PDB file of C-alpha atoms in Angstrom:
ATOM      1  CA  UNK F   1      24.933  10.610  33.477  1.00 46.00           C
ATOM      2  CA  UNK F   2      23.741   7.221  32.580  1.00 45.00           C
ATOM      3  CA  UNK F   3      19.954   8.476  32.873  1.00 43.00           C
ATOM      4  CA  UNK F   4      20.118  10.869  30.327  1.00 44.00           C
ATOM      5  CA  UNK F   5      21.477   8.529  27.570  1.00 42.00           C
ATOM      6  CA  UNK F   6      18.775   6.068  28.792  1.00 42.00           C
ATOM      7  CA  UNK F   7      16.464   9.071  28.745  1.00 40.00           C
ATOM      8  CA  UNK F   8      17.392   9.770  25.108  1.00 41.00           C
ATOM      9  CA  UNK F   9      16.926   5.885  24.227  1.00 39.00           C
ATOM     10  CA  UNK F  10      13.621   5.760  25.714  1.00 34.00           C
ATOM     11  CA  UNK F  11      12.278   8.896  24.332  1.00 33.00           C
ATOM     12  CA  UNK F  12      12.313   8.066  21.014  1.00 31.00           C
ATOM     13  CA  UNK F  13      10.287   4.722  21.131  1.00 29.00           C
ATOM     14  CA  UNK F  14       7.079   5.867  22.071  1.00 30.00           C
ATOM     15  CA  UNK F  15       7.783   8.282  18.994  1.00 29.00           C
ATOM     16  CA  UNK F  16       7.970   5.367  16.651  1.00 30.00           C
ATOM     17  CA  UNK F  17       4.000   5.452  16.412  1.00 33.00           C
ATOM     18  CA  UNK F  18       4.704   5.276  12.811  1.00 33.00           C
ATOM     19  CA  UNK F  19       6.179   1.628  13.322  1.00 35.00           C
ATOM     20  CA  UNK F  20       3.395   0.832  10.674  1.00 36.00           C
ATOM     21  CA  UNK F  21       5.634   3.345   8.429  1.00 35.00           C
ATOM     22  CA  UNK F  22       8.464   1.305   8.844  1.00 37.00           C
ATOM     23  CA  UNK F  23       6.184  -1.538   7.450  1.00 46.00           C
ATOM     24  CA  UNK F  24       5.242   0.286   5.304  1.00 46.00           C
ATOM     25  CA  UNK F  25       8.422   1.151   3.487  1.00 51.00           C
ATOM     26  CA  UNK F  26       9.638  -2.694   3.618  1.00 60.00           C
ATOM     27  CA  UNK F  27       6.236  -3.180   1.896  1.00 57.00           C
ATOM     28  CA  UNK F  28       7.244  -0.268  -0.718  1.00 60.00           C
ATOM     29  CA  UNK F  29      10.438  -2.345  -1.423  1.00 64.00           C
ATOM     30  CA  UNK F  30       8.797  -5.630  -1.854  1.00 65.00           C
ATOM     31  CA  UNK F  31       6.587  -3.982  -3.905  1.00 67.00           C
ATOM     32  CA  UNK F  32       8.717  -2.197  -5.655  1.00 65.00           C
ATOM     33  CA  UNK F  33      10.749  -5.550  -6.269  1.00 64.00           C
ATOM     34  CA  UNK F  34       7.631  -7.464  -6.960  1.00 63.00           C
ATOM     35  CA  UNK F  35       6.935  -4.605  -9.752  1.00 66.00           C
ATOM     36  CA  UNK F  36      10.392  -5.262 -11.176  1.00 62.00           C
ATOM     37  CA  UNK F  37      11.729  -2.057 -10.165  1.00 54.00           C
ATOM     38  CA  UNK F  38      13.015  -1.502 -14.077  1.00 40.00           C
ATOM     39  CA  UNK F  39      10.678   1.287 -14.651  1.00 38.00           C
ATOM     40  CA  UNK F  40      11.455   3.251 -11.433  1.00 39.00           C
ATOM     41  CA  UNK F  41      14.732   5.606 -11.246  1.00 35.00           C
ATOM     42  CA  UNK F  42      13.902   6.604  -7.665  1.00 38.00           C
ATOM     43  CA  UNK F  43      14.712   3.944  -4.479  1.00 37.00           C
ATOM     44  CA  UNK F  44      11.339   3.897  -3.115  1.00 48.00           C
ATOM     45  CA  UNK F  45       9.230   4.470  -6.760  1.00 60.00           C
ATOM     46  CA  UNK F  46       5.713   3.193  -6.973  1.00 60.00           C
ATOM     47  CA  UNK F  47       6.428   0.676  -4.778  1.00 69.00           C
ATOM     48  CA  UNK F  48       7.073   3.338  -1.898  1.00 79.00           C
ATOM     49  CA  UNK F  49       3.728   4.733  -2.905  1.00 85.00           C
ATOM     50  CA  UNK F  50       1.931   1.386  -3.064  1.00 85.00           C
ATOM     51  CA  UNK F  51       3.903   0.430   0.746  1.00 83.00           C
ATOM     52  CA  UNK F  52       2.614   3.594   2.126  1.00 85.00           C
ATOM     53  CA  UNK F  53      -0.602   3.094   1.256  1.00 88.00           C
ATOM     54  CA  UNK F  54      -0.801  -0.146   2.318  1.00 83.00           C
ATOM     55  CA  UNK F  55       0.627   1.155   6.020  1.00 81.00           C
ATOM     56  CA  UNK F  56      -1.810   3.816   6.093  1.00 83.00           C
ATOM     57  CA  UNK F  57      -4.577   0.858   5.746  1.00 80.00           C
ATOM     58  CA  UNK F  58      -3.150  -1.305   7.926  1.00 77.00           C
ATOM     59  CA  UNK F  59      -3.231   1.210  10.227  1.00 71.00           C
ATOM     60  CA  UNK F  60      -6.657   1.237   9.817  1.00 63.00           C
ATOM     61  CA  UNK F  61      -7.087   5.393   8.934  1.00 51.00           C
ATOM     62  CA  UNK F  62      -9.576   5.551   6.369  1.00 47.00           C
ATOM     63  CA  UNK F  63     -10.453   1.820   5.999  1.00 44.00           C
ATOM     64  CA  UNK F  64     -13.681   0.721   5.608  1.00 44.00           C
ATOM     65  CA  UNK F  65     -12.884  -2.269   7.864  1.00 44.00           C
ATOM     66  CA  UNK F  66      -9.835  -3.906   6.479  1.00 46.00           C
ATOM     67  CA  UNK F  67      -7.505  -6.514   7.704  1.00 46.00           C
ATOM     68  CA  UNK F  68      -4.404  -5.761   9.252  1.00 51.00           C
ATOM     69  CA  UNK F  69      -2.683  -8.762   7.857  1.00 59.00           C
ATOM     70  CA  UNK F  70      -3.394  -7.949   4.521  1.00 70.00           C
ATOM     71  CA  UNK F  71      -4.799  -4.800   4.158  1.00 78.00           C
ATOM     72  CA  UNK F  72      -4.687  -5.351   0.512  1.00 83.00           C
ATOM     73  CA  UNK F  73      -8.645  -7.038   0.785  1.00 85.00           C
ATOM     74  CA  UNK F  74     -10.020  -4.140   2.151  1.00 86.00           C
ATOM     75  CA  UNK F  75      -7.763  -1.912  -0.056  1.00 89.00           C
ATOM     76  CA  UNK F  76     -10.056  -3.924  -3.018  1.00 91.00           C
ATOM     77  CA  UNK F  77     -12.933  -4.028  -0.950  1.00 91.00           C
ATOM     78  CA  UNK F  78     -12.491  -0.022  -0.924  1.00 93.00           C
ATOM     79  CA  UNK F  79     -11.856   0.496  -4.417  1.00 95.00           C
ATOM     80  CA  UNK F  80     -15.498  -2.294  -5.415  1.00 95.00           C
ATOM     81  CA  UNK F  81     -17.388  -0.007  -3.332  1.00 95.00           C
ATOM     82  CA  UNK F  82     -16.414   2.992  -4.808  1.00 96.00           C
ATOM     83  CA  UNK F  83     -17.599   1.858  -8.169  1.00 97.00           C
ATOM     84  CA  UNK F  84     -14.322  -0.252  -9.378  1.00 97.00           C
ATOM     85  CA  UNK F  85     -16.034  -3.853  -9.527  1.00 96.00           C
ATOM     86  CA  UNK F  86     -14.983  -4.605 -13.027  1.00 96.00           C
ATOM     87  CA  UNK F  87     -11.027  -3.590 -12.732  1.00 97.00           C
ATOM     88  CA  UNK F  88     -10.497  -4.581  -9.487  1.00 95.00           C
ATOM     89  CA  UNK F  89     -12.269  -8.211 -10.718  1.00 95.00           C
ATOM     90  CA  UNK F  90      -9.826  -8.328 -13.868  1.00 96.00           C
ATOM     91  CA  UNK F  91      -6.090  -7.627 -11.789  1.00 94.00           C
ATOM     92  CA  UNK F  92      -7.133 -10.313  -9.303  1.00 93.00           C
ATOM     93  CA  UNK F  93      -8.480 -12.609 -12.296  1.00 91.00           C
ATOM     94  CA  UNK F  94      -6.345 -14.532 -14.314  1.00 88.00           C
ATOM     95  CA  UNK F  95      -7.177 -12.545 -17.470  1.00 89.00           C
ATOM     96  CA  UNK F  96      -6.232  -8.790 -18.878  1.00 92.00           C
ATOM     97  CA  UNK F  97      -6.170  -5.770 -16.303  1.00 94.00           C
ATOM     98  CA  UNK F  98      -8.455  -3.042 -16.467  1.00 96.00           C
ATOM     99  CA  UNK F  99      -6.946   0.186 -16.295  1.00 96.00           C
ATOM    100  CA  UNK F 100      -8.055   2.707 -13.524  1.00 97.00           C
ATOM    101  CA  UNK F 101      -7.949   6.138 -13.571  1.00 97.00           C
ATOM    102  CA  UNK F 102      -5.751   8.700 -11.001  1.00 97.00           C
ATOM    103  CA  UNK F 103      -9.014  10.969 -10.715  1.00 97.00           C
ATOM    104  CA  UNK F 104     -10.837   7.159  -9.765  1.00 97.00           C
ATOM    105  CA  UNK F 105      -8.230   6.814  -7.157  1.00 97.00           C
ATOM    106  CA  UNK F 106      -8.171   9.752  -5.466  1.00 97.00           C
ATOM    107  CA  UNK F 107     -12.254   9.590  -5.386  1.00 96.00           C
ATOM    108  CA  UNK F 108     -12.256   6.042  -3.922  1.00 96.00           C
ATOM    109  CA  UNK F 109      -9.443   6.761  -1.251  1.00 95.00           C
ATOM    110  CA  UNK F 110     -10.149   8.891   1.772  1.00 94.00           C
ATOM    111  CA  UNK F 111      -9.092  12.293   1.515  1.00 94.00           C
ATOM    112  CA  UNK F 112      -6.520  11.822   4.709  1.00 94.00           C
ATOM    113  CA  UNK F 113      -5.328   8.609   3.574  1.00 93.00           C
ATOM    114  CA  UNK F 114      -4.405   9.658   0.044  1.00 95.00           C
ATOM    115  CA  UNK F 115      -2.671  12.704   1.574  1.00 95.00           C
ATOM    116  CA  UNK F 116      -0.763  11.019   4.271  1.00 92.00           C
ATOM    117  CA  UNK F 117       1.020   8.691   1.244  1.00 92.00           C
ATOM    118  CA  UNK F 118       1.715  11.993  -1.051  1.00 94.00           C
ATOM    119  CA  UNK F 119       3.261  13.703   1.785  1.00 93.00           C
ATOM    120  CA  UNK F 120       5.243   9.989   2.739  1.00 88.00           C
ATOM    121  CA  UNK F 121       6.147  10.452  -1.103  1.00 89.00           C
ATOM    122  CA  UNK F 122       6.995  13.644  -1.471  1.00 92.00           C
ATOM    123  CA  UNK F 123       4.185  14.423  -4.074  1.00 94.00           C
ATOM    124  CA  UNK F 124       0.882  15.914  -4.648  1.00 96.00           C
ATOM    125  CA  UNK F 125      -2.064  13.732  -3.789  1.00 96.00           C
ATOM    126  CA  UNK F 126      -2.764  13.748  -7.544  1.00 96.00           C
ATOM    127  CA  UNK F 127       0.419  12.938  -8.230  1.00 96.00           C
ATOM    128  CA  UNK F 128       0.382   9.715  -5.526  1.00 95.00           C
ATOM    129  CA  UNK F 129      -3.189   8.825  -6.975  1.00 96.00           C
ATOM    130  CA  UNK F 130      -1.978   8.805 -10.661  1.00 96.00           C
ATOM    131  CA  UNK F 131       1.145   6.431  -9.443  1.00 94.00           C
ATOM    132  CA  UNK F 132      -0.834   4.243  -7.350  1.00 94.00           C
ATOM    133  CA  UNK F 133      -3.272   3.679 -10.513  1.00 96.00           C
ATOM    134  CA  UNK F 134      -0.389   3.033 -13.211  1.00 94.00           C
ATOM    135  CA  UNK F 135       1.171   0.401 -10.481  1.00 91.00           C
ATOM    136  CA  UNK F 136      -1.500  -1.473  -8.570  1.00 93.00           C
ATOM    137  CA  UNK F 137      -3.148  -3.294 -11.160  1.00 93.00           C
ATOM    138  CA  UNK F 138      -0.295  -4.842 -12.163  1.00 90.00           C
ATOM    139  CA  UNK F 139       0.686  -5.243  -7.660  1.00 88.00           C
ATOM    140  CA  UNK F 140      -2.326  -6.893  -7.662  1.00 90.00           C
ATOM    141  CA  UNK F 141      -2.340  -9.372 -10.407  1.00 90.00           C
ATOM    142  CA  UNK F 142       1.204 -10.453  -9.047  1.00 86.00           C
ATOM    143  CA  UNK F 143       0.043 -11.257  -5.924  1.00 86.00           C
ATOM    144  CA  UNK F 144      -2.957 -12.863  -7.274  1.00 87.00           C
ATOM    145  CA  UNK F 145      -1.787 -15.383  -9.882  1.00 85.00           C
ATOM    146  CA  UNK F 146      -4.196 -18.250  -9.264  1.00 86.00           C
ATOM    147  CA  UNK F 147      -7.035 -15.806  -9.991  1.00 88.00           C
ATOM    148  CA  UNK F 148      -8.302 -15.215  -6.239  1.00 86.00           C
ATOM    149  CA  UNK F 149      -6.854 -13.760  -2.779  1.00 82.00           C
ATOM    150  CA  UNK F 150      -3.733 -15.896  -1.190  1.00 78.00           C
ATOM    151  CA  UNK F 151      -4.399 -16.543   2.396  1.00 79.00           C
ATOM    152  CA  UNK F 152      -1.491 -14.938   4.888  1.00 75.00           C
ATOM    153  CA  UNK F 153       0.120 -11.647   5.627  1.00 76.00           C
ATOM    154  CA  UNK F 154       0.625  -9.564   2.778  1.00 74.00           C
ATOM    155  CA  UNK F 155       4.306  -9.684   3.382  1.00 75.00           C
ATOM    156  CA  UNK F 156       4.032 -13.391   3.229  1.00 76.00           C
ATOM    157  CA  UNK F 157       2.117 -13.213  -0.309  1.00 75.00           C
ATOM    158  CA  UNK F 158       5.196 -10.803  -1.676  1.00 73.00           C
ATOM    159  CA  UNK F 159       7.743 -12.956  -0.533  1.00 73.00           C
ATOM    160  CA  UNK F 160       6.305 -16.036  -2.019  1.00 72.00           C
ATOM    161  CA  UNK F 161       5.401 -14.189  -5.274  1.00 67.00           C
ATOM    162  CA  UNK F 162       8.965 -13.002  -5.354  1.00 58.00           C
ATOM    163  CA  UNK F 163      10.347 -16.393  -5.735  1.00 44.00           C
TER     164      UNK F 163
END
């Protein structure tokens, strides 16, 4: 009898692939409370969608060669290749944000990666792309307030931001 309980405790561990998920949803509530929350009726909000993606990168699906520390560089990194120099310059610079686009988004994110976080969310891919642009550039300038990229994990950066 034992063995089958143990069985059942096992079994479900090498299931938890998606340990990165877990991250991923603390990161959606430190984001989300590093966003102030206010704006967002739902638990998870933009922040969820922000943690998600974040997980996804950390992962490493879809990155073009981002840390797994702080995926967040290679998140930027993603979005300056794609075409976004200027407002990805301006949320980690000390002055105004540039807005960014949904459509710019989903066009700079891979295809998987983008749908991964809708279906995490619960939303269309348009729908997660349109969130992720309203919220990140403010994400970003929060965790950037010096004007360049903290060193540490990105959890670390919240955390301290969050004091």
């Amino acid at each position: 009898m034992a063995e089958h309980p143990g069985s059942g405790d096992i079994e479900p561990v090498p299931n938890r692939t998606k340990g990165r998920t877990m991250a991923g949803n603390d990161l959606g509530s430190l984001l989300g409370s590093l966003l102030g929350g206010g704006g967002q009726s739902g638990g998870g909000g933009a922040g969820g969608i922000l943690g998600s993606l974040i997980g996804a990168l950390a992962d490493g699906r879809g990155t073009g060669g981002g840390n797994g520390s702080n995926p967040l560089g290679g998140l930027l990194e993603m979005l300056t290749r794609s075409g976004l120099t200027d407002q990805t310059q301006s949320w980690v610079g000390t002055g105004g944000n540039q807005s960014v686009s949904g459509t710019q988004i989903a066009e700079a994110l891979p295809d998987e990666t983008l749908r991964q976080v809708a279906q995490d969310a619960g939303v269309s891919p348009q729908d997660a792309a349109d969130q992720i642009a309203r919220t990140l550039p403010t994400a970003v300038d929060r965790l950037t307030p010096t004007g360049s990229m903290p060193e540490g994990s990105l959890e670390d950066i919240i955390r301290q931001q969050q004091l």
